[in-house]
């Protein structure tokens, strides 16, 4: 399925993680009440029909779930845990009226004191993407082996026990946004009424409040883990939760877009300085050995590129935007050496957008938007949807989730699991009086309400959708006193798909949890 078109903000589509996929049913048939298969497990044949259509809504909803029991070898220990897959109802805080039935999968370690055990809520972004990418790719009990950045792994990818799961340090709750997965609005609301920056975040707040209440987790340390647009959701959600009296221990930002107004990919033609992208261009050129001289250490090269972008490139890009002032020959030569991109492309538009870089760096190949280390020959199937790093993984993630839910988690439903809705086509972007959202003020407000709140930003050097340096520039607005940690990996948008980056990320995350201040 090709990406839908937006009349005004078409480049926003490049930020839609997973929206090149169509959801498919899991093949199970609906049934009646939960049935116990033994070993204390409770299966659920959910008879409800769910839809990701804009106008869809449920007449009513029931809170039902399948529960299964498992073990995981992790860090030399055998962890015993319970998986819960089903629905909880989000309700308006004031009236108590039901808003939406959220589908979630929770993994909770057995035999732990809930009051002291962290619980983390995971969600992907889009907007309009289900959370299967984080669920089956990052730090859950199981993960798909992609072999990134190579594209030689046979499909469907193997599903293995995850040696980097976060289950040893936190319980994990993976949540699908309304209109994705099996999450749906409840009448008189429709899915589309939650397709906007503020309505979406408020509904997630209401789901989290319900989950905490039902599972007696109100005193647990609480964390948010959002990816891509999910980081923007986290900014609004953190402020909403703190305002509702829910104290967060931390917010984890995986590949952030926190301010659409500062991201040059959002605007076409160029209206915003692309200085935040330049270091990602340079590190990608270095990966393909196109820079002069060759670069081997990404950490030191990133520092060089930050300085060049700030001092030399940024002002030149501004001059091009405001007066079409051409770059000097010396600057063009530097840009060619730093990135490997042809001089003609820099001369044509020195405020160079990521799509031009993606298509122009390797004349015969298209590099990935989410992970620029992944490439495909132009004209091949892998390049046909505009991002080989997304096209390569989507079929395996979609098909595996459809078998994993009924096969491993004992949750069956005959509806189509919506991997990607069309929410982007009618999303309400306005937030806090702006046409496009900027949630740095929301994060600042959350930090003001809760000075103990900590942020952890995880970034890939080769992410051309949400570049690491732009994220650094955005987070700097919170001030030096803000408790913000930033980590970088030689990987892409979904840094956890890279084996080395996932191991590094697990270590950074474990340290983040374990160094939390005492309540």
Coordinates of C-alpha atoms in Angstrom, one line a residue:
X1 CA 0.0 0.0 0.0
X2 CA 1.4 3.4 -0.9
X3 CA 1.3 6.3 1.5
X4 CA -1.7 8.5 1.3
X5 CA -1.1 12.1 0.1
X6 CA -1.6 15.2 2.2
X7 CA -2.4 18.4 0.2
X8 CA -0.3 20.7 2.4
X9 CA 2.1 18.8 4.7
X10 CA 3.0 16.0 2.4
X11 CA 6.5 15.5 3.9
X12 CA 4.9 14.7 7.2
X13 CA 4.2 11.3 5.7
X14 CA 7.9 10.5 6.0
X15 CA 7.4 10.4 9.8
X16 CA 4.6 7.8 9.7
X17 CA 6.3 4.7 11.1
X18 CA 4.7 1.7 9.6
X19 CA 2.1 3.3 7.4
X20 CA 3.3 1.5 4.4
X21 CA 1.6 -1.7 5.7
X22 CA -2.0 -2.9 5.6
X23 CA -3.3 -4.7 8.6
X24 CA -4.6 -8.3 8.2
X25 CA -6.8 -10.5 10.2
X26 CA -5.4 -13.2 12.5
X27 CA -7.5 -15.9 11.0
X28 CA -9.1 -16.8 14.3
X29 CA -12.9 -17.0 14.6
X30 CA -14.9 -15.1 17.2
X31 CA -16.3 -17.1 20.1
X32 CA -18.0 -16.7 23.5
X33 CA -16.5 -16.6 26.9
X34 CA -12.9 -17.1 27.8
X35 CA -11.8 -20.7 28.0
X36 CA -9.0 -22.1 30.2
X37 CA -6.5 -24.1 28.2
X38 CA -4.7 -25.3 31.3
X39 CA -1.6 -24.2 33.3
X40 CA -3.6 -21.4 34.8
X41 CA -3.9 -19.7 31.3
X42 CA -7.2 -18.1 30.2
X43 CA -7.8 -17.9 26.5
X44 CA -10.2 -15.3 25.0
X45 CA -12.0 -15.7 21.7
X46 CA -13.2 -12.1 21.5
X47 CA -16.4 -11.9 19.5
X48 CA -16.4 -8.1 19.1
X49 CA -15.8 -6.7 15.6
X50 CA -13.3 -3.9 15.6
X51 CA -12.6 -1.3 12.9
X52 CA -10.0 1.4 12.2
X53 CA -12.3 3.4 10.0
X54 CA -12.7 7.1 10.8
X55 CA -16.4 6.9 11.5
X56 CA -16.3 3.6 13.4
X57 CA -17.5 3.1 17.0
X58 CA -18.5 0.4 19.3
X59 CA -22.0 0.3 20.7
X60 CA -20.5 -0.6 24.1
X61 CA -17.4 -2.3 25.3
X62 CA -16.4 -5.0 27.8
X63 CA -13.1 -5.2 29.7
X64 CA -11.9 -8.7 28.9
X65 CA -8.5 -10.2 28.4
X66 CA -6.6 -13.4 27.8
X67 CA -3.9 -14.2 30.4
X68 CA -1.0 -16.6 29.9
X69 CA 2.1 -17.5 31.9
X70 CA 5.6 -17.7 30.6
X71 CA 9.3 -17.8 31.5
X72 CA 12.2 -15.9 30.1
X73 CA 16.0 -16.5 30.5
X74 CA 17.4 -13.0 31.0
X75 CA 20.8 -12.0 32.5
X76 CA 21.4 -15.4 33.8
X77 CA 18.1 -15.6 35.6
X78 CA 14.8 -17.3 34.9
X79 CA 12.0 -14.7 35.0
X80 CA 8.4 -15.9 35.4
X81 CA 5.9 -13.5 34.0
X82 CA 2.2 -13.1 33.1
X83 CA 1.0 -11.7 29.7
X84 CA -2.4 -10.0 29.5
X85 CA -3.9 -9.2 26.1
X86 CA -7.3 -7.5 25.9
X87 CA -9.2 -4.3 26.4
X88 CA -9.7 -1.6 29.0
X89 CA -12.2 1.3 28.7
X90 CA -11.0 4.9 28.8
X91 CA -13.5 7.2 30.3
X92 CA -13.8 10.9 30.7
X93 CA -12.4 12.0 34.0
X94 CA -15.3 14.4 34.8
X95 CA -18.4 12.6 33.7
X96 CA -17.2 9.0 33.7
X97 CA -18.6 8.5 30.2
X98 CA -16.9 5.8 28.2
X99 CA -14.7 7.1 25.4
X100 CA -12.8 4.3 23.8
X101 CA -11.9 0.6 24.2
X102 CA -8.1 0.4 24.1
X103 CA -6.3 -2.8 23.1
X104 CA -3.2 -3.5 25.1
X105 CA -0.7 -6.3 25.9
X106 CA 0.9 -6.2 29.3
X107 CA 3.9 -8.2 30.6
X108 CA 4.2 -8.3 34.3
X109 CA 6.8 -10.0 36.4
X110 CA 5.4 -12.5 38.9
X111 CA 5.9 -12.2 42.6
X112 CA 6.8 -8.5 42.7
X113 CA 5.5 -5.8 45.0
X114 CA 3.4 -3.6 42.8
X115 CA 4.0 -0.5 44.8
X116 CA 7.8 -0.6 44.0
X117 CA 7.7 -2.2 40.6
X118 CA 8.0 0.2 37.7
X119 CA 5.4 0.0 34.9
X120 CA 6.2 1.5 31.4
X121 CA 3.6 2.3 28.8
X122 CA 4.9 1.9 25.2
X123 CA 3.3 3.3 22.0
X124 CA 4.4 4.0 18.4
X125 CA 3.3 7.1 16.6
X126 CA 2.3 7.9 13.0
X127 CA -0.1 9.3 13.9
X128 CA -2.1 6.2 12.9
X129 CA 0.4 3.5 13.6
X130 CA -0.3 0.5 15.9
X131 CA 2.4 -0.3 18.4
X132 CA 3.6 -3.6 17.0
X133 CA 7.0 -2.1 16.1
X134 CA 8.0 -1.5 19.7
X135 CA 6.1 -4.6 20.8
X136 CA 7.9 -7.1 18.6
X137 CA 11.1 -5.2 17.9
X138 CA 12.4 -3.5 21.0
X139 CA 12.4 -4.5 24.6
X140 CA 9.4 -6.9 25.1
X141 CA 10.0 -10.6 26.0
X142 CA 10.2 -11.6 22.3
X143 CA 11.7 -9.8 19.3
X144 CA 11.9 -10.3 15.6
X145 CA 15.4 -10.8 14.2
X146 CA 15.8 -8.4 11.3
X147 CA 19.5 -8.5 10.6
X148 CA 19.6 -4.7 10.1
X149 CA 21.2 -3.0 8.3
X150 CA 21.5 -6.0 5.9
X151 CA 18.4 -7.0 3.9
X152 CA 19.3 -10.7 3.6
X153 CA 17.3 -12.0 6.5
X154 CA 14.6 -14.5 5.2
X155 CA 11.0 -13.5 5.8
X156 CA 9.1 -14.0 8.0
X157 CA 11.8 -13.0 10.4
X158 CA 12.5 -15.4 13.3
X159 CA 10.8 -14.6 16.6
X160 CA 13.1 -15.2 19.5
X161 CA 13.4 -14.7 23.2
X162 CA 14.7 -11.2 23.8
X163 CA 18.0 -11.1 25.6
X164 CA 17.6 -7.3 25.9
X165 CA 14.1 -7.3 27.3
X166 CA 13.4 -4.6 29.9
X167 CA 11.2 -7.0 31.9
X168 CA 13.9 -7.4 34.5
X169 CA 13.6 -3.7 35.4
X170 CA 10.0 -2.8 34.5
X171 CA 6.6 -4.2 33.7
X172 CA 5.7 -3.5 30.1
X173 CA 2.4 -2.3 28.6
X174 CA 2.1 -2.0 24.9
X175 CA -0.9 0.2 23.8
X176 CA -2.5 0.7 20.4
X177 CA -3.9 4.1 19.6
X178 CA -7.6 4.5 18.9
X179 CA -8.3 3.3 15.3
X180 CA -5.2 1.1 15.3
X181 CA -4.8 -2.5 16.4
X182 CA -8.1 -3.5 18.0
X183 CA -8.6 -0.1 19.7
X184 CA -11.9 1.7 18.9
X185 CA -14.0 4.6 20.0
X186 CA -17.2 3.9 21.9
X187 CA -20.5 5.5 20.7
X188 CA -21.4 8.3 20.6
X189 CA -17.8 9.0 19.9
X190 CA -16.1 7.8 16.7
X191 CA -12.4 7.0 16.0
X192 CA -11.9 10.3 14.1
X193 CA -12.9 12.4 17.2
X194 CA -9.6 11.2 18.8
X195 CA -7.5 11.9 15.7
X196 CA -5.8 15.0 16.9
X197 CA -2.9 16.1 19.1
X198 CA -4.9 17.0 22.1
X199 CA -7.8 14.4 21.9
X200 CA -5.3 11.6 21.3
X201 CA -3.2 12.4 24.3
X202 CA -6.2 12.9 26.6
X203 CA -7.5 9.5 25.6
X204 CA -4.2 7.9 26.4
X205 CA -4.2 9.7 29.8
X206 CA -7.6 8.1 30.5
X207 CA -6.5 4.7 29.5
X208 CA -3.4 4.9 31.8
X209 CA -5.6 6.1 34.6
X210 CA -7.9 3.1 34.1
X211 CA -5.0 0.6 33.8
X212 CA -3.4 1.9 37.0
X213 CA -6.7 1.7 38.9
X214 CA -7.7 -1.8 37.7
X215 CA -4.3 -3.3 38.3
X216 CA -3.6 -1.5 41.7
X217 CA -0.6 0.3 40.2
X218 CA -1.3 3.8 41.4
X219 CA 1.8 3.8 43.6
X220 CA 4.1 2.1 41.1
X221 CA 6.9 4.2 39.5
X222 CA 5.4 5.1 36.1
X223 CA 7.2 5.6 32.8
X224 CA 6.2 6.6 29.3
X225 CA 8.0 5.2 26.2
X226 CA 7.0 6.8 22.9
X227 CA 8.5 6.5 19.5
X228 CA 8.4 9.1 16.6
X229 CA 5.1 10.9 16.8
X230 CA 4.7 8.9 20.1
X231 CA 7.4 11.3 21.5
X232 CA 5.1 14.3 20.7
X233 CA 2.2 12.4 22.3
X234 CA 4.4 11.9 25.4
X235 CA 5.0 15.6 25.7
X236 CA 1.3 16.4 25.9
X237 CA 0.6 13.2 27.9
X238 CA 3.2 13.9 30.5
X239 CA 1.7 17.3 31.3
X240 CA -1.8 15.8 31.4
X241 CA -0.9 13.0 33.7
X242 CA 1.1 15.3 36.1
X243 CA -2.0 17.7 36.1
X244 CA -4.2 14.7 37.0
X245 CA -2.0 13.9 40.0
X246 CA -0.1 11.0 38.4
X247 CA 3.6 11.4 39.2
X248 CA 5.9 10.1 36.5
X249 CA 9.3 8.6 37.1
X250 CA 10.5 9.2 33.6
X251 CA 9.7 9.8 29.9
X252 CA 11.7 7.9 27.3
X253 CA 11.8 9.5 23.9
X254 CA 12.7 7.2 21.0
X255 CA 13.6 9.1 17.8
X256 CA 11.9 12.4 18.6
X257 CA 9.8 14.9 16.8
X258 CA 8.9 17.3 19.5
X259 CA 8.3 20.5 17.4
X260 CA 6.9 20.2 13.9
X261 CA 7.8 23.8 13.4
X262 CA 11.5 23.2 13.6
X263 CA 11.7 20.1 11.4
X264 CA 12.6 21.1 7.9
X265 CA 11.1 18.0 6.4
X266 CA 7.7 19.2 7.3
X267 CA 7.7 22.2 5.0
X268 CA 7.8 22.0 1.2
X269 CA 9.1 24.2 -0.3
X270 CA 11.8 24.8 2.2
X271 CA 10.8 27.3 4.9
X272 CA 12.9 26.0 7.8
X273 CA 16.6 25.7 8.2
X274 CA 17.8 22.1 7.7
X275 CA 20.9 22.6 10.0
X276 CA 19.4 20.0 12.3
X277 CA 19.6 17.4 9.5
X278 CA 23.2 18.1 8.3
X279 CA 25.0 15.9 10.9
X280 CA 22.8 13.0 9.9
X281 CA 23.7 13.6 6.3
X282 CA 27.4 13.6 7.1
X283 CA 27.3 10.4 9.2
X284 CA 25.4 8.7 6.5
X285 CA 27.9 9.7 3.9
X286 CA 30.6 8.4 6.2
X287 CA 28.8 5.1 6.5
X288 CA 29.0 4.7 2.7
X289 CA 32.6 5.9 2.7
X290 CA 31.9 8.9 0.6
X291 CA 33.3 11.6 2.8
X292 CA 36.7 13.3 2.4
X293 CA 38.6 12.3 4.3
X294 CA 37.1 9.0 5.4
X295 CA 35.6 9.0 8.9
X296 CA 35.7 6.1 11.3
X297 CA 34.5 7.3 14.7
X298 CA 30.9 8.5 14.6
X299 CA 31.1 10.2 18.0
X300 CA 33.9 12.6 17.1
X301 CA 32.5 13.1 13.5
X302 CA 29.1 14.0 15.0
X303 CA 30.8 16.7 17.1
X304 CA 32.6 18.1 14.0
X305 CA 29.3 18.1 12.1
X306 CA 27.4 19.8 14.9
X307 CA 30.0 22.6 14.9
X308 CA 30.0 23.0 11.1
X309 CA 26.3 23.0 11.0
X310 CA 25.9 25.7 13.6
X311 CA 28.7 28.0 12.5
X312 CA 28.8 27.7 8.7
X313 CA 25.9 25.7 7.2
X314 CA 23.0 27.1 9.3
X315 CA 23.6 30.8 8.3
X316 CA 24.0 29.8 4.7
X317 CA 20.8 27.9 4.7
X318 CA 19.0 30.9 6.3
X319 CA 20.4 33.2 3.6
X320 CA 19.0 30.9 1.0
X321 CA 15.6 30.7 2.6
X322 CA 15.2 34.5 3.0
X323 CA 16.9 35.8 -0.1
X324 CA 17.9 32.9 -2.3
X325 CA 21.5 33.8 -1.7
X326 CA 23.6 31.1 -3.3
X327 CA 26.2 29.3 -1.2
X328 CA 29.9 30.1 -1.7
X329 CA 32.1 27.7 -3.7
X330 CA 34.1 27.1 -0.5
X331 CA 31.0 26.1 1.4
X332 CA 29.8 23.8 -1.3
X333 CA 33.2 22.1 -1.4
X334 CA 32.9 21.6 2.4
X335 CA 29.4 20.2 2.1
X336 CA 30.5 17.7 -0.6
X337 CA 33.5 16.6 1.6
X338 CA 31.4 16.3 4.7
X339 CA 28.5 14.4 3.2
X340 CA 29.5 12.8 -0.1
X341 CA 26.5 14.4 -1.8
X342 CA 27.1 15.9 -5.3
X343 CA 27.9 19.6 -5.5
X344 CA 25.1 20.1 -8.0
X345 CA 22.5 19.2 -5.4
X346 CA 23.9 21.6 -2.8
X347 CA 24.1 24.4 -5.4
X348 CA 20.5 23.8 -6.5
X349 CA 19.2 24.1 -2.9
X350 CA 21.7 24.6 0.0
X351 CA 18.8 24.2 2.5
X352 CA 18.7 20.6 1.4
X353 CA 15.7 18.4 2.4
X354 CA 16.1 14.8 3.5
X355 CA 14.2 13.4 0.5
X356 CA 16.7 14.9 -1.9
X357 CA 19.5 13.5 0.1
X358 CA 17.8 10.1 0.3
X359 CA 17.4 9.8 -3.4
X360 CA 20.6 11.6 -4.4
X361 CA 23.4 10.2 -2.3
X362 CA 23.8 7.0 -4.2
X363 CA 23.0 7.5 -7.9
X364 CA 21.8 4.0 -8.5
X365 CA 20.3 3.2 -5.1
X366 CA 17.7 4.6 -2.7
X367 CA 18.7 4.8 0.9
X368 CA 16.3 4.4 3.8
X369 CA 14.5 7.3 5.5
X370 CA 14.2 5.5 8.8
X371 CA 17.6 3.8 8.6
X372 CA 19.9 5.3 6.0
X373 CA 22.2 2.4 6.2
X374 CA 19.6 0.3 4.4
X375 CA 19.7 0.7 0.6
X376 CA 18.0 -0.8 -2.4
X377 CA 18.6 -0.5 -6.2
X378 CA 16.2 2.0 -7.7
X379 CA 13.4 0.3 -9.6
X380 CA 13.4 -2.8 -7.4
X381 CA 10.5 -3.9 -5.2
X382 CA 12.4 -3.0 -2.0
X383 CA 12.7 0.6 -3.3
X384 CA 9.2 0.9 -4.6
X385 CA 7.5 2.4 -1.5
X386 CA 10.1 5.1 -0.9
X387 CA 11.9 3.7 2.1
X388 CA 13.6 0.3 1.9
X389 CA 14.2 0.2 5.6
X390 CA 10.5 0.3 6.2
X391 CA 9.4 -1.9 3.2
X392 CA 11.8 -4.7 4.3
X393 CA 10.4 -5.1 7.8
X394 CA 6.7 -4.4 7.5
X395 CA 5.4 -7.8 6.2
X396 CA 7.2 -9.8 8.9
X397 CA 6.0 -7.6 11.7
X398 CA 2.4 -7.6 10.4
X399 CA 2.2 -11.4 9.8
X400 CA 4.0 -12.3 13.1
X401 CA 1.7 -10.2 15.3
X402 CA -1.3 -11.9 13.7
X403 CA -0.1 -15.3 14.7
X404 CA 1.6 -14.2 18.0
X405 CA -1.7 -12.9 19.5
X406 CA -3.7 -16.1 19.2
X407 CA -0.8 -18.6 19.2
X408 CA 1.2 -17.3 22.2
X409 CA -1.0 -14.9 24.1
X410 CA -4.3 -16.9 23.5
X411 CA -6.2 -13.8 22.3
X412 CA -8.2 -14.4 19.1
X413 CA -10.4 -12.1 17.1
X414 CA -11.8 -12.3 13.6
X415 CA -11.4 -8.6 12.8
X416 CA -8.6 -7.0 10.8
X417 CA -5.8 -5.9 13.1
X418 CA -5.2 -2.3 11.9
X419 CA -1.5 -1.9 11.5
X420 CA -2.0 1.6 10.0
X421 CA -5.1 3.7 9.9
X422 CA -5.8 6.7 7.7
X423 CA -5.8 9.0 10.6
X424 CA -3.1 11.2 9.0
X425 CA -5.6 12.4 6.4
X426 CA -7.8 14.1 8.9
X427 CA -5.5 14.6 11.9
X428 CA -6.0 17.8 13.8
X429 CA -2.5 19.2 14.2
X430 CA -3.4 22.4 16.1
X431 CA -2.0 22.5 19.6
X432 CA -1.6 25.4 22.1
X433 CA -2.7 28.0 19.5
X434 CA -0.3 26.9 16.8
X435 CA -1.2 25.3 13.5
X436 CA 1.5 22.6 14.0
X437 CA 2.4 21.2 17.4
X438 CA 5.4 22.2 19.6
X439 CA 5.3 20.2 22.8
X440 CA 8.5 21.5 24.4
X441 CA 6.3 23.8 26.6
X442 CA 4.3 20.8 27.6
X443 CA 7.4 19.0 28.7
X444 CA 8.6 22.1 30.5
X445 CA 5.2 22.3 32.3
X446 CA 5.5 18.6 33.4
X447 CA 9.0 19.2 34.7
X448 CA 7.8 22.2 36.6
X449 CA 5.0 20.2 38.2
X450 CA 7.4 17.3 39.0
X451 CA 11.0 18.4 39.5
X452 CA 12.0 14.8 39.9
X453 CA 10.8 13.9 36.4
X454 CA 13.6 12.7 34.2
X455 CA 13.8 12.5 30.4
X456 CA 15.9 10.0 28.3
X457 CA 16.3 10.7 24.6
X458 CA 17.4 7.8 22.4
X459 CA 18.6 8.6 18.9
X460 CA 20.1 6.9 15.8
X461 CA 22.9 8.6 13.9
X462 CA 21.4 7.4 10.6
X463 CA 17.8 8.5 11.1
X464 CA 16.7 10.8 8.3
X465 CA 13.1 11.2 9.7
X466 CA 13.8 12.5 13.2
X467 CA 17.5 13.5 13.1
X468 CA 19.5 13.4 16.4
X469 CA 20.9 17.0 16.1
X470 CA 17.5 18.5 15.6
X471 CA 16.3 16.7 18.7
X472 CA 19.2 18.1 20.6
X473 CA 18.4 21.6 19.5
X474 CA 14.8 21.2 20.5
X475 CA 15.6 19.7 23.9
X476 CA 18.0 22.5 24.6
X477 CA 15.1 24.8 25.0
X478 CA 14.2 23.1 28.3
X479 CA 17.3 24.7 29.8
X480 CA 20.5 23.3 31.3
X481 CA 18.7 22.6 34.6
X482 CA 16.3 20.1 33.1
X483 CA 17.0 16.5 33.9
X484 CA 17.6 15.4 30.3
X485 CA 19.9 12.5 29.2
X486 CA 20.7 12.0 25.5
X487 CA 22.1 8.8 24.0
X488 CA 23.1 8.1 20.4
X489 CA 23.6 4.8 18.5
X490 CA 25.1 3.8 15.2
X491 CA 21.6 2.9 13.9
X492 CA 18.4 4.4 12.6
X493 CA 15.0 5.5 13.7
X494 CA 14.2 2.1 15.2
X495 CA 17.7 1.8 16.7
X496 CA 16.7 -1.3 18.6
X497 CA 16.5 -3.3 15.4
X498 CA 20.4 -3.2 15.2
X499 CA 21.8 -5.8 17.5
X500 CA 24.7 -3.7 18.9
X501 CA 22.5 -0.6 19.3
X502 CA 19.8 -2.7 21.1
X503 CA 22.4 -4.0 23.6
X504 CA 23.7 -0.5 24.2
X505 CA 20.1 0.8 24.5
X506 CA 19.2 -1.8 27.1
X507 CA 22.2 -0.9 29.2
X508 CA 21.3 2.8 29.0
X509 CA 17.6 2.1 29.8
X510 CA 18.5 -0.2 32.7
X511 CA 20.7 2.4 34.2
X512 CA 18.0 5.1 33.7
X513 CA 15.5 3.0 35.8
X514 CA 18.0 1.8 38.4
X515 CA 19.3 5.3 39.1
X516 CA 15.9 6.8 39.7
X517 CA 15.7 8.9 42.9
X518 CA 14.0 7.3 45.8
X519 CA 10.4 8.3 46.3

